[in-house]
mmCIF file of N, CA and C in Angstrom:
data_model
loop_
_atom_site.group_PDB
_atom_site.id
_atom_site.type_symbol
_atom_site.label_atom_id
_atom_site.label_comp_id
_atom_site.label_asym_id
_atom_site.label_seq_id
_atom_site.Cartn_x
_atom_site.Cartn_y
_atom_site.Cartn_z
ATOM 1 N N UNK Q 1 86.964 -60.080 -103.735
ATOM 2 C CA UNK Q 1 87.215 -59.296 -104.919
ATOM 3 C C UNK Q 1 86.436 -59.826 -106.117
ATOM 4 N N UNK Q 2 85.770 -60.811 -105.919
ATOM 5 C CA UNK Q 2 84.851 -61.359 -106.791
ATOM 6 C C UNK Q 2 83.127 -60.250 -107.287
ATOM 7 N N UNK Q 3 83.545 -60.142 -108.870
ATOM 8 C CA UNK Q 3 82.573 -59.347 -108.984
ATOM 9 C C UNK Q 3 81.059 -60.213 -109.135
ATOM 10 N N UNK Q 4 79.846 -59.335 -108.751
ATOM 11 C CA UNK Q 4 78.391 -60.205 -108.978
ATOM 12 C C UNK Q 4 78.274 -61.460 -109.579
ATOM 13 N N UNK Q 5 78.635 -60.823 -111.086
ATOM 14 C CA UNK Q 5 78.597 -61.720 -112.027
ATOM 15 C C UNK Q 5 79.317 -63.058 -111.763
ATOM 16 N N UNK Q 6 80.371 -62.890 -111.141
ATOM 17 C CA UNK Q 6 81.167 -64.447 -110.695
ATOM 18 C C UNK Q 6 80.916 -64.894 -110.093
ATOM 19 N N UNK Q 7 80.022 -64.370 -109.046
ATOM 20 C CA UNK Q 7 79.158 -65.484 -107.991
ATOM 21 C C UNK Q 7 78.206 -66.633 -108.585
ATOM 22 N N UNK Q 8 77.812 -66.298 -109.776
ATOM 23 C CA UNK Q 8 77.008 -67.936 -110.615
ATOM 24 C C UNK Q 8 75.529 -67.832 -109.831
ATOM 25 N N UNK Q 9 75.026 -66.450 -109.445
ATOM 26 C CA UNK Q 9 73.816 -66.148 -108.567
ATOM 27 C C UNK Q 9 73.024 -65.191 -109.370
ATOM 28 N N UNK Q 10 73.445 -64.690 -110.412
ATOM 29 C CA UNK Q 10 73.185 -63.801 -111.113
ATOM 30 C C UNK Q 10 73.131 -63.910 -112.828
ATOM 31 N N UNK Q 11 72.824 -65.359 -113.397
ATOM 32 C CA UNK Q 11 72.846 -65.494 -114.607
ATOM 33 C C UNK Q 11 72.912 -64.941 -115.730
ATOM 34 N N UNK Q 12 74.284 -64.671 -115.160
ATOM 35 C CA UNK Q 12 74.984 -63.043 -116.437
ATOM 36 C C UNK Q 12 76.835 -64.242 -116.662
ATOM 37 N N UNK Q 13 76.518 -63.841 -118.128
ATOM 38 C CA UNK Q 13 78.186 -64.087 -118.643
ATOM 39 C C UNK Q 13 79.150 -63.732 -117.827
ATOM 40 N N UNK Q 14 80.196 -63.760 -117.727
ATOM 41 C CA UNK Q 14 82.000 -63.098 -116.835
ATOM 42 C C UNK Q 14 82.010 -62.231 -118.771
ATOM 43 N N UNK Q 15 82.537 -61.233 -118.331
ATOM 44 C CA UNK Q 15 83.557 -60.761 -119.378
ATOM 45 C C UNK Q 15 84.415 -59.519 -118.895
ATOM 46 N N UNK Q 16 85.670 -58.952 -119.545
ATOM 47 C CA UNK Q 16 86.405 -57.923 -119.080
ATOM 48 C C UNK Q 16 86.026 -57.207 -118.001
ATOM 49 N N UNK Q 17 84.902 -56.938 -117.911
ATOM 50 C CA UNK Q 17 84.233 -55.403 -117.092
ATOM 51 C C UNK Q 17 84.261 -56.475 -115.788
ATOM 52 N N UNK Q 18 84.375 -57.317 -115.330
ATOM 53 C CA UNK Q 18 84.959 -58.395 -114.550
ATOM 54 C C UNK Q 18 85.863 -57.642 -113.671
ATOM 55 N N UNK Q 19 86.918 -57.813 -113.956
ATOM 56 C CA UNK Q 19 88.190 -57.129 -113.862
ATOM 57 C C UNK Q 19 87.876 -55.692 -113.006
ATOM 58 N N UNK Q 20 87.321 -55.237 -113.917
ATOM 59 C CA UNK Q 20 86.867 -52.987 -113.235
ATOM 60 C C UNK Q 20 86.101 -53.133 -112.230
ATOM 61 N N UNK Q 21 85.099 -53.795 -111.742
ATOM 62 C CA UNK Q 21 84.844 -54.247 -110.253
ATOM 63 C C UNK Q 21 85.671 -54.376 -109.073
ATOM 64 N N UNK Q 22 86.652 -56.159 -109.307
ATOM 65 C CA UNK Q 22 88.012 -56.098 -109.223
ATOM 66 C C UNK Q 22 89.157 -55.187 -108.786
ATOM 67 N N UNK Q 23 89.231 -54.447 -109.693
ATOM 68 C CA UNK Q 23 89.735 -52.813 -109.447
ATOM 69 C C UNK Q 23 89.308 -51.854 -108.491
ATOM 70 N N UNK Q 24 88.011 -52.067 -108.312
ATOM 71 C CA UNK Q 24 87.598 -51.116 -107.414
ATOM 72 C C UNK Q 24 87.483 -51.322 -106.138
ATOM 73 N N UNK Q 25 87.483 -52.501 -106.255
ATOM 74 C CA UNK Q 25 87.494 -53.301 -104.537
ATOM 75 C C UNK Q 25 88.528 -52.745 -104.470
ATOM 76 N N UNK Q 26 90.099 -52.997 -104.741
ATOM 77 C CA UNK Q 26 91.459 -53.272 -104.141
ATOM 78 C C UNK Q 26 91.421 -51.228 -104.449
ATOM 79 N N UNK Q 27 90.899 -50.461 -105.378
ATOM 80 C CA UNK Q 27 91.275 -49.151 -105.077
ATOM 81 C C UNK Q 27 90.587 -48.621 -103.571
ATOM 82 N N UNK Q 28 88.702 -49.493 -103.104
ATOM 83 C CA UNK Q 28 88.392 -48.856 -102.247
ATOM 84 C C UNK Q 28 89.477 -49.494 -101.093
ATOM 85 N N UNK Q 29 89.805 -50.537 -101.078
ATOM 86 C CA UNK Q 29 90.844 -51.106 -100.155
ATOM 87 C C UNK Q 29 91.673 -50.104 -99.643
ATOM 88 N N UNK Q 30 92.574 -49.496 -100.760
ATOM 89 C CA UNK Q 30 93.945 -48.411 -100.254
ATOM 90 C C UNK Q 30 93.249 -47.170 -99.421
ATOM 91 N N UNK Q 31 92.203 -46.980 -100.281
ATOM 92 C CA UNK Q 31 91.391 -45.678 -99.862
ATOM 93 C C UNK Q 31 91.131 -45.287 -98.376
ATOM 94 N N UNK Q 32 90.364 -46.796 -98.060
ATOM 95 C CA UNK Q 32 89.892 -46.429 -96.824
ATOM 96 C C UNK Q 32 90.687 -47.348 -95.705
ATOM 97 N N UNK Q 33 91.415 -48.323 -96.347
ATOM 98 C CA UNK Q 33 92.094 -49.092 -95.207
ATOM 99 C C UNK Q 33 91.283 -50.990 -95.149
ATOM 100 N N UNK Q 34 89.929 -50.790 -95.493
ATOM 101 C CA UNK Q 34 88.998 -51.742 -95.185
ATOM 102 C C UNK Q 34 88.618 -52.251 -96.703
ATOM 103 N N UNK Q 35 87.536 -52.975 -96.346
ATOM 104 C CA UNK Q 35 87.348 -54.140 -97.998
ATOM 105 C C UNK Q 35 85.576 -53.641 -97.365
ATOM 106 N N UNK Q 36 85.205 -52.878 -98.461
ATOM 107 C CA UNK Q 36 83.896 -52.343 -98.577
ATOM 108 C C UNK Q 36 82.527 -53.623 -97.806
ATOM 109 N N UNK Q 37 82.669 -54.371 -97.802
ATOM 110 C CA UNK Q 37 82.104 -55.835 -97.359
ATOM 111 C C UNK Q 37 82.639 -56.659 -96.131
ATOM 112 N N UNK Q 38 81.829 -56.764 -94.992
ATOM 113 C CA UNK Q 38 82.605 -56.976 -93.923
ATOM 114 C C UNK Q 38 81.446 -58.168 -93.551
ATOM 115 N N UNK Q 39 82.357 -59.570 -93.437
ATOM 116 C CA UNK Q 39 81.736 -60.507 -92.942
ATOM 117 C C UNK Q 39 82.611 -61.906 -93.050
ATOM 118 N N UNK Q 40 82.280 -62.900 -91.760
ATOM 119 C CA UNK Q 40 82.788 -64.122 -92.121
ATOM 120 C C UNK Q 40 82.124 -65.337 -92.348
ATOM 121 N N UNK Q 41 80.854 -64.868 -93.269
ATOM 122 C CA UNK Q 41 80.303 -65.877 -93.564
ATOM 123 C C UNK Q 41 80.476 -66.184 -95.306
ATOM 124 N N UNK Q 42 80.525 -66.603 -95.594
ATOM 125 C CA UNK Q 42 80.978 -66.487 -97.210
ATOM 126 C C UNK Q 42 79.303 -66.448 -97.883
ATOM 127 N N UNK Q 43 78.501 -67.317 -97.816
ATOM 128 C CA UNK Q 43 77.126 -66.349 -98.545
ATOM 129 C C UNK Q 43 76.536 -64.946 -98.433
ATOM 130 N N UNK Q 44 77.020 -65.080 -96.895
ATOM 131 C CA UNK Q 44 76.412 -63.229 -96.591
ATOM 132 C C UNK Q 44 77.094 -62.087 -97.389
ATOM 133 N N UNK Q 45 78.555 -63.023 -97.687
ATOM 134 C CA UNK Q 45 79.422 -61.630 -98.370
ATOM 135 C C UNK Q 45 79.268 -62.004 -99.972
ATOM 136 N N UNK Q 46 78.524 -62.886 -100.547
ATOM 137 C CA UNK Q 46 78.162 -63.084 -101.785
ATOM 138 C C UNK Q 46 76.551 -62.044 -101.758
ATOM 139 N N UNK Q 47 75.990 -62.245 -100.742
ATOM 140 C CA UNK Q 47 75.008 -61.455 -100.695
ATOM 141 C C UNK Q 47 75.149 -60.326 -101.211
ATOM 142 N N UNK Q 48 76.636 -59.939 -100.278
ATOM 143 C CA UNK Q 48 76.475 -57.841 -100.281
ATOM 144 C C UNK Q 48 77.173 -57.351 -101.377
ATOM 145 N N UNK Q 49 78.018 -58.898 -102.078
ATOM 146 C CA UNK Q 49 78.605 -58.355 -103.263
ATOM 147 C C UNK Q 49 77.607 -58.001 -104.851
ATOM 148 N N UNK Q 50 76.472 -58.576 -104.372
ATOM 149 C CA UNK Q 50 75.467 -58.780 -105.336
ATOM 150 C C UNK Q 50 74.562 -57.720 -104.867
ATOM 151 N N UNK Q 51 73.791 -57.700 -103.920
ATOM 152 C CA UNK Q 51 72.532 -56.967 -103.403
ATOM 153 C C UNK Q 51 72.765 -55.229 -103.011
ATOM 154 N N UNK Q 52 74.309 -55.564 -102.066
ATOM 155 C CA UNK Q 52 74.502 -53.962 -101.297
ATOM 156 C C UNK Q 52 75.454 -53.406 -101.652
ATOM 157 N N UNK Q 53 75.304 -52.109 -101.467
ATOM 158 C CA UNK Q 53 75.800 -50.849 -102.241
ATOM 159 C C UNK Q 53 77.262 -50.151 -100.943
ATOM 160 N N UNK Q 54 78.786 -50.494 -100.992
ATOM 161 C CA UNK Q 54 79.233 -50.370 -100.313
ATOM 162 C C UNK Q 54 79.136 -48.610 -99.216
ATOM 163 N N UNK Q 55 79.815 -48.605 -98.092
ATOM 164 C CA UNK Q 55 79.114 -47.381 -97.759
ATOM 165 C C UNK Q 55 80.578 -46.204 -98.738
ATOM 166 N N UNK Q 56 80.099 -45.285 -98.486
ATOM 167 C CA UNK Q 56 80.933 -44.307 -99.201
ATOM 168 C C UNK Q 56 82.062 -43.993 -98.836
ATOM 169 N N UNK Q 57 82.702 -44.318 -99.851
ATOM 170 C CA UNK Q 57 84.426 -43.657 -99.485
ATOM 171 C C UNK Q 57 84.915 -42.909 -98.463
ATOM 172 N N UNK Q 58 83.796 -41.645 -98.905
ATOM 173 C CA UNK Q 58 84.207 -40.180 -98.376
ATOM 174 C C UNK Q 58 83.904 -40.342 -96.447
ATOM 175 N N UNK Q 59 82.615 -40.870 -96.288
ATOM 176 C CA UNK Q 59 82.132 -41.394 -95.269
ATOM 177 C C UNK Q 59 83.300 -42.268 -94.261
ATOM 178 N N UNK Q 60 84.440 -42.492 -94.991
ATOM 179 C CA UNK Q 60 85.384 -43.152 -94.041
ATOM 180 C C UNK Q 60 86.730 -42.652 -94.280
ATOM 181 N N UNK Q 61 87.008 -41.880 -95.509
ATOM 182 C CA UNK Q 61 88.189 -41.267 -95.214
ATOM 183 C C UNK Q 61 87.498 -40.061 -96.203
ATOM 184 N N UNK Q 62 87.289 -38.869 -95.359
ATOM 185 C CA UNK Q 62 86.827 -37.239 -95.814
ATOM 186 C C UNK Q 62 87.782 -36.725 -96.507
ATOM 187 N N UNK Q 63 89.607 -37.155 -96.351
ATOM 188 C CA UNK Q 63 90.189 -36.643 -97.142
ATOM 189 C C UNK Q 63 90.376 -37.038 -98.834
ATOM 190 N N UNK Q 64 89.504 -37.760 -99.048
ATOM 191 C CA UNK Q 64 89.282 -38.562 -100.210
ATOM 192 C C UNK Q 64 88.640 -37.498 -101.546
ATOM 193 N N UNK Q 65 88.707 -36.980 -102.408
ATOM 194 C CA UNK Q 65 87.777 -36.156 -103.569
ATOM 195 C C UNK Q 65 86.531 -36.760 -103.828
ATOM 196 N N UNK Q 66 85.675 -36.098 -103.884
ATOM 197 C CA UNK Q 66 84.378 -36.612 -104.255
ATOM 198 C C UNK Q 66 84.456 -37.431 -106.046
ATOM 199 N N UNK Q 67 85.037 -36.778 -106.521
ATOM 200 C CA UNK Q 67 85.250 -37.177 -107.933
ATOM 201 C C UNK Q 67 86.017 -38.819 -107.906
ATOM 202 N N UNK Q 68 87.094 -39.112 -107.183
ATOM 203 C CA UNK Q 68 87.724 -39.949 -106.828
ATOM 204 C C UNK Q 68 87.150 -41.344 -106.334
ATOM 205 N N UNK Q 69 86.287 -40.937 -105.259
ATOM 206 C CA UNK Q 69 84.858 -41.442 -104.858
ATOM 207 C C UNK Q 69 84.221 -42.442 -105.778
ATOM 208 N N UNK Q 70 83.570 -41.349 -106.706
ATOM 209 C CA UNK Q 70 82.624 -41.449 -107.564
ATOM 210 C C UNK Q 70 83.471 -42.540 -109.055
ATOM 211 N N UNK Q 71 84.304 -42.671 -109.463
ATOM 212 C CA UNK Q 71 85.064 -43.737 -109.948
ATOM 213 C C UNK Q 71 84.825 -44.599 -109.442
ATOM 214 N N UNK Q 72 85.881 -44.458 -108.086
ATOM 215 C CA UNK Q 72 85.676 -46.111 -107.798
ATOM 216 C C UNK Q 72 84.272 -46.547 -107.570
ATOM 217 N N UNK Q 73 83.414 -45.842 -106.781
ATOM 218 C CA UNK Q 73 82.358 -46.514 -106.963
ATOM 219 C C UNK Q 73 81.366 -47.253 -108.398
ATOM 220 N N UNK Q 74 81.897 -47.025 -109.341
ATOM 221 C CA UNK Q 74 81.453 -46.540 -111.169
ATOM 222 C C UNK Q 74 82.118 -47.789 -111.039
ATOM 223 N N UNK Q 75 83.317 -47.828 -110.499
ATOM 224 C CA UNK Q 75 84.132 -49.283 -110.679
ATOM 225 C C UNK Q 75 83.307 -50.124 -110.472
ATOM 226 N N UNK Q 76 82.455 -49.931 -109.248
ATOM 227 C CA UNK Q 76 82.125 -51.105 -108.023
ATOM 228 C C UNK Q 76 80.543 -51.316 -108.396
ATOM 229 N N UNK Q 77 80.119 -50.734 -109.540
ATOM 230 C CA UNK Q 77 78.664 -51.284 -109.863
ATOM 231 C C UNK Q 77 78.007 -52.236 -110.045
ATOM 232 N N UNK Q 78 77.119 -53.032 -109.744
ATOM 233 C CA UNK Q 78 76.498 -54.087 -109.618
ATOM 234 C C UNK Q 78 76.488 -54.818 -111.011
ATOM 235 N N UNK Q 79 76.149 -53.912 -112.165
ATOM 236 C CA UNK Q 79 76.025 -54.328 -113.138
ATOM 237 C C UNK Q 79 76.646 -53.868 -114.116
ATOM 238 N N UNK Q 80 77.495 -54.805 -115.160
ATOM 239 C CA UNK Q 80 79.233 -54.764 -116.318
ATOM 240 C C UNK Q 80 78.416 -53.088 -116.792
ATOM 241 N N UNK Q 81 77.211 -53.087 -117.408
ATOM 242 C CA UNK Q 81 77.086 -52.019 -118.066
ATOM 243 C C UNK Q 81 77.212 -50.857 -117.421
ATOM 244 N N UNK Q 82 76.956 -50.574 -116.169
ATOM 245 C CA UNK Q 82 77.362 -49.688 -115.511
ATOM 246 C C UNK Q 82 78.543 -48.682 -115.005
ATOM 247 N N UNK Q 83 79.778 -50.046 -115.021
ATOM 248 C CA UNK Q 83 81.249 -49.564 -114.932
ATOM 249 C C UNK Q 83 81.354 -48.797 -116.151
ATOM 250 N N UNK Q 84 82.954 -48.497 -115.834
ATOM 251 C CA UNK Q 84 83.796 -48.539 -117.036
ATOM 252 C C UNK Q 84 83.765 -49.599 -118.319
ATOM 253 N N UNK Q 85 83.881 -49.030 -119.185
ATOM 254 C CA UNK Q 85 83.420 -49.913 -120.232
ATOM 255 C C UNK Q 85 85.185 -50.601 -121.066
ATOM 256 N N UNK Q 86 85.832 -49.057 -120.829
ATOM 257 C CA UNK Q 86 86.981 -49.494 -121.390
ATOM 258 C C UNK Q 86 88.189 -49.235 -120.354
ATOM 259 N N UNK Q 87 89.589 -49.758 -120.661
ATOM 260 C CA UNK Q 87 90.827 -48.867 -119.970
ATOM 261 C C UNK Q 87 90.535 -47.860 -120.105
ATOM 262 N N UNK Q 88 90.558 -47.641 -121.367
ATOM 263 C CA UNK Q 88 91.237 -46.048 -121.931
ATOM 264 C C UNK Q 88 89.764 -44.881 -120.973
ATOM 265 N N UNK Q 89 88.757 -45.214 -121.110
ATOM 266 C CA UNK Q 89 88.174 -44.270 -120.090
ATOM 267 C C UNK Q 89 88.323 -44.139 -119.133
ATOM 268 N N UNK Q 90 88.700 -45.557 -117.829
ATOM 269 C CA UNK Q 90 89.186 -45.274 -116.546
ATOM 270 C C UNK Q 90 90.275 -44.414 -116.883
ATOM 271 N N UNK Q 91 91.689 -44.884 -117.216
ATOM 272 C CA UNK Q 91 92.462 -43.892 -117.308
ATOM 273 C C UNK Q 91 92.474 -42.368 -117.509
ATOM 274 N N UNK Q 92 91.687 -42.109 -118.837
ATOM 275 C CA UNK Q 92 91.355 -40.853 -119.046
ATOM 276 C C UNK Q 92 90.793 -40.032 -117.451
ATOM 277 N N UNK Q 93 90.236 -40.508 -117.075
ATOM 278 C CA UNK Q 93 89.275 -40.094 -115.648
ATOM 279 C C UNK Q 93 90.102 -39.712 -114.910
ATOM 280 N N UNK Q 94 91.524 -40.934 -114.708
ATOM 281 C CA UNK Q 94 92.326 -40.886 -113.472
ATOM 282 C C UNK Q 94 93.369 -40.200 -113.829
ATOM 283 N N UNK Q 95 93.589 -40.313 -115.175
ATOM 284 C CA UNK Q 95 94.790 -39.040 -115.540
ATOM 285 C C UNK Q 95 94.200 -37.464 -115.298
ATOM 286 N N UNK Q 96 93.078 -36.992 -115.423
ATOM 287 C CA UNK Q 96 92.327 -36.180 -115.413
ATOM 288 C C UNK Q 96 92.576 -35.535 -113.639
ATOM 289 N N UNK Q 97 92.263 -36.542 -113.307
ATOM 290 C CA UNK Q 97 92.357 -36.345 -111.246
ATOM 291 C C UNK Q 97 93.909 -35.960 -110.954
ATOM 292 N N UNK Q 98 94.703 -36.940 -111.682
ATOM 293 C CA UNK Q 98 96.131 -36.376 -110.997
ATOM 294 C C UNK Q 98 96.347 -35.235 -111.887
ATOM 295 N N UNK Q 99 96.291 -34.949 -112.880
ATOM 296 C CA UNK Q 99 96.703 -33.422 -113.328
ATOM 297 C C UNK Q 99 95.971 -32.129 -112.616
ATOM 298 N N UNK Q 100 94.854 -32.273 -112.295
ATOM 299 C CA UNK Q 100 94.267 -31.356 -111.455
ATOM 300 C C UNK Q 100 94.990 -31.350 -110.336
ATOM 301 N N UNK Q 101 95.164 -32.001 -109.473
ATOM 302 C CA UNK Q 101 95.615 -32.547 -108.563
ATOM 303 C C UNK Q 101 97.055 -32.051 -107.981
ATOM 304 N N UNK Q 102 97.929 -32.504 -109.322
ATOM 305 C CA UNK Q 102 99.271 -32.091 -109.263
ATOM 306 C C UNK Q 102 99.292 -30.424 -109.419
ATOM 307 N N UNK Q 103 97.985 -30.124 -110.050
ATOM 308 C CA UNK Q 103 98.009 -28.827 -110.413
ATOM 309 C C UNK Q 103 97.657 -27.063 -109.434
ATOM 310 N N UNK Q 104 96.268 -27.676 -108.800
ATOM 311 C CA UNK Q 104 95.585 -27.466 -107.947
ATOM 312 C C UNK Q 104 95.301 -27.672 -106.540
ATOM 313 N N UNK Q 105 95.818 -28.685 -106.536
ATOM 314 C CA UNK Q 105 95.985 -29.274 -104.957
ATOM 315 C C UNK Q 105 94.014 -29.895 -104.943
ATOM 316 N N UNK Q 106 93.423 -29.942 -105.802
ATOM 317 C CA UNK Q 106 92.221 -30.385 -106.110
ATOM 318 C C UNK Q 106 91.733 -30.867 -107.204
ATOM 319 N N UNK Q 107 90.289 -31.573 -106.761
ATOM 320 C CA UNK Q 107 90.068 -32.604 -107.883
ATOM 321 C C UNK Q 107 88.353 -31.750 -108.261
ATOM 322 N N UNK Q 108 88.216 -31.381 -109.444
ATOM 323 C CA UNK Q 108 86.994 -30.912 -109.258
ATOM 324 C C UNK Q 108 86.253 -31.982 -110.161
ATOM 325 N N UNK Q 109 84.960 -31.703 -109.484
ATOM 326 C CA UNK Q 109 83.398 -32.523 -110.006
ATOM 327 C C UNK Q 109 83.337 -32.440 -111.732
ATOM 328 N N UNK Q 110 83.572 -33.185 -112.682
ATOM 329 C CA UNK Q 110 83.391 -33.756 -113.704
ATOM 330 C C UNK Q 110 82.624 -34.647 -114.564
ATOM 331 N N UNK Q 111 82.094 -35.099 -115.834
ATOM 332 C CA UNK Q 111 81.514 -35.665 -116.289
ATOM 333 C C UNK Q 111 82.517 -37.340 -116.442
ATOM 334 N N UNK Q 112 81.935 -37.817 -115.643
ATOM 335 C CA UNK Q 112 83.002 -39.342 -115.677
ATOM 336 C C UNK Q 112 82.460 -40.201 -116.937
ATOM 337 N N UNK Q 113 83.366 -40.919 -118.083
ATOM 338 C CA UNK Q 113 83.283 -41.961 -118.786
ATOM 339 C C UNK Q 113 83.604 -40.916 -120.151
ATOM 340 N N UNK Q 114 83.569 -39.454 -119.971
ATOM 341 C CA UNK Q 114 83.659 -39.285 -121.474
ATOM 342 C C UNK Q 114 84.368 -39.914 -122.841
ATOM 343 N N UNK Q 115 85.348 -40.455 -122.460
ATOM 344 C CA UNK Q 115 86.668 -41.272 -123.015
ATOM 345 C C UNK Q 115 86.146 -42.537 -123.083
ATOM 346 N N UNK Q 116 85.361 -42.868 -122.275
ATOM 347 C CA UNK Q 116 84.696 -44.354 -122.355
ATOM 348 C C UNK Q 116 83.803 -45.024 -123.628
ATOM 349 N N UNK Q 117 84.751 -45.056 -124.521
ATOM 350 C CA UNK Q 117 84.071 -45.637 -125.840
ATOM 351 C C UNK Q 117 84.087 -47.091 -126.034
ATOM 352 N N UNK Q 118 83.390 -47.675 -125.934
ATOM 353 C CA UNK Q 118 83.221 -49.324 -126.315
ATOM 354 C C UNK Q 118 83.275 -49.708 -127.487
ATOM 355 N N UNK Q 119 84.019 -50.102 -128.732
ATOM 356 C CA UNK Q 119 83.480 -50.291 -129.689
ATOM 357 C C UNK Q 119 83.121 -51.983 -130.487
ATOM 358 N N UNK Q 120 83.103 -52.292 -128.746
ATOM 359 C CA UNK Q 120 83.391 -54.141 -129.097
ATOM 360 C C UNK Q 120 81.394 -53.989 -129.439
ATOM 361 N N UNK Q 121 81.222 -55.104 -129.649
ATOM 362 C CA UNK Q 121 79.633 -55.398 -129.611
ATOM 363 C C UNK Q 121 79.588 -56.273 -128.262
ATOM 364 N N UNK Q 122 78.308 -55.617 -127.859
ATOM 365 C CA UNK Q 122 78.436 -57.059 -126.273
ATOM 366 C C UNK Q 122 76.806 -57.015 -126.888
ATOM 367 N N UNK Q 123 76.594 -58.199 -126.937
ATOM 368 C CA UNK Q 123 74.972 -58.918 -126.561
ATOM 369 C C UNK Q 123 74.577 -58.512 -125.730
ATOM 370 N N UNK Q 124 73.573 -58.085 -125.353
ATOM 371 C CA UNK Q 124 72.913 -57.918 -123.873
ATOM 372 C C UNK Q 124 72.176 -59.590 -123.501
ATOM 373 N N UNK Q 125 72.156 -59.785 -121.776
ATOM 374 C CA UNK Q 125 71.989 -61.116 -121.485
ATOM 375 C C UNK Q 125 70.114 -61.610 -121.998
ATOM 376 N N UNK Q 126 70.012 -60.172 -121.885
ATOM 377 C CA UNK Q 126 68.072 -60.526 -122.106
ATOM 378 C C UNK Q 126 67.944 -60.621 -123.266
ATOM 379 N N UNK Q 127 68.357 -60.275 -123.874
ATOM 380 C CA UNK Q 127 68.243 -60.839 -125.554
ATOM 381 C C UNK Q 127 68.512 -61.917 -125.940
ATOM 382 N N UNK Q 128 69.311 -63.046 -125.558
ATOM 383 C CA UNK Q 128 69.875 -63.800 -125.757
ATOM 384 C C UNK Q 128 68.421 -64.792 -125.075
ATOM 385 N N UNK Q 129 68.189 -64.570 -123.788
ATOM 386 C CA UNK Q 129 67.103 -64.925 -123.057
ATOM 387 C C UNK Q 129 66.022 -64.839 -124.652
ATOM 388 N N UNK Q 130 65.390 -63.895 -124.599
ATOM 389 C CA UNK Q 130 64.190 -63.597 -125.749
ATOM 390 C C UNK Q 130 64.004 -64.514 -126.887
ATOM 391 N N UNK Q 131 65.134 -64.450 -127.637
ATOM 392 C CA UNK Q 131 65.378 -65.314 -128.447
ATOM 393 C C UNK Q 131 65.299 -67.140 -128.516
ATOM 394 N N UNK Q 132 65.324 -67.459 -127.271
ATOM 395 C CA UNK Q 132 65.153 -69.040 -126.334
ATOM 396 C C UNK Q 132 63.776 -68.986 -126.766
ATOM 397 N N UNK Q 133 62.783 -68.579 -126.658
ATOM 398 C CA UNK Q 133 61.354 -68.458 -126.420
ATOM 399 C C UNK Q 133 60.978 -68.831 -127.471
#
């Protein structure tokens, strides 16, 4: 459940967006039954937590929403800027799915993160780099 960044292989800070990785492991967990990363070697699975792109949700349980999918995977991005940036946007997303849901008996295809407002300042790591020079 360790995201990229915590492997110490990838000379990037830990911060919150830590966590929404985290999240997405243990959501693809329920999803499909399995832990997106299958191995008992512990570098190989630092490898695939860093390098490879888990296989798709839908690809192992079809009864899954594509939209649903597409979160957790948003969760499961290689890189903090990529996820979710805040709660309040995951939520927004996932409140969004169960009201359809509860409503429709479906989840339709959407613009994911709209709610996702950051208003912290994050440094980016290459800047910080630039500035060394």
């Amino acid at each position: 459940y360790m995201s990229p960044e915590q492997t110490g292989r990838m000379n990037r800070g830990i911060d919150y967006r830590s966590d929404f990785y985290s999240l997405g492991i243990t959501f693809y967990e329920l999803l499909t039954g399995r832990l997106p990363f299958q191995s008992t070697d512990p570098m190989e699975l630092v490898h695939f937590h860093i390098a490879r792109q888990p296989q798709s949700i839908i690809e192992l349980n079809p009864k899954v929403p594509e939209t649903l999918n597409t979160i957790v995977l948003k969760l499961m991005a290689k890189m903090p800027e990529e996820r979710y940036q805040t709660a309040i946007g995951l939520r927004h997303d996932l409140e969004k799915c169960q009201s359809e849901w509860e409503n429709s008996g479906k989840i339709t295809l959407f613009d994911l993160g709209r709610k996702d407002n950051n208003n912290c300042l994050i440094i980016p790591e290459n800047f910080m780099d630039e500035n060394k020079k």
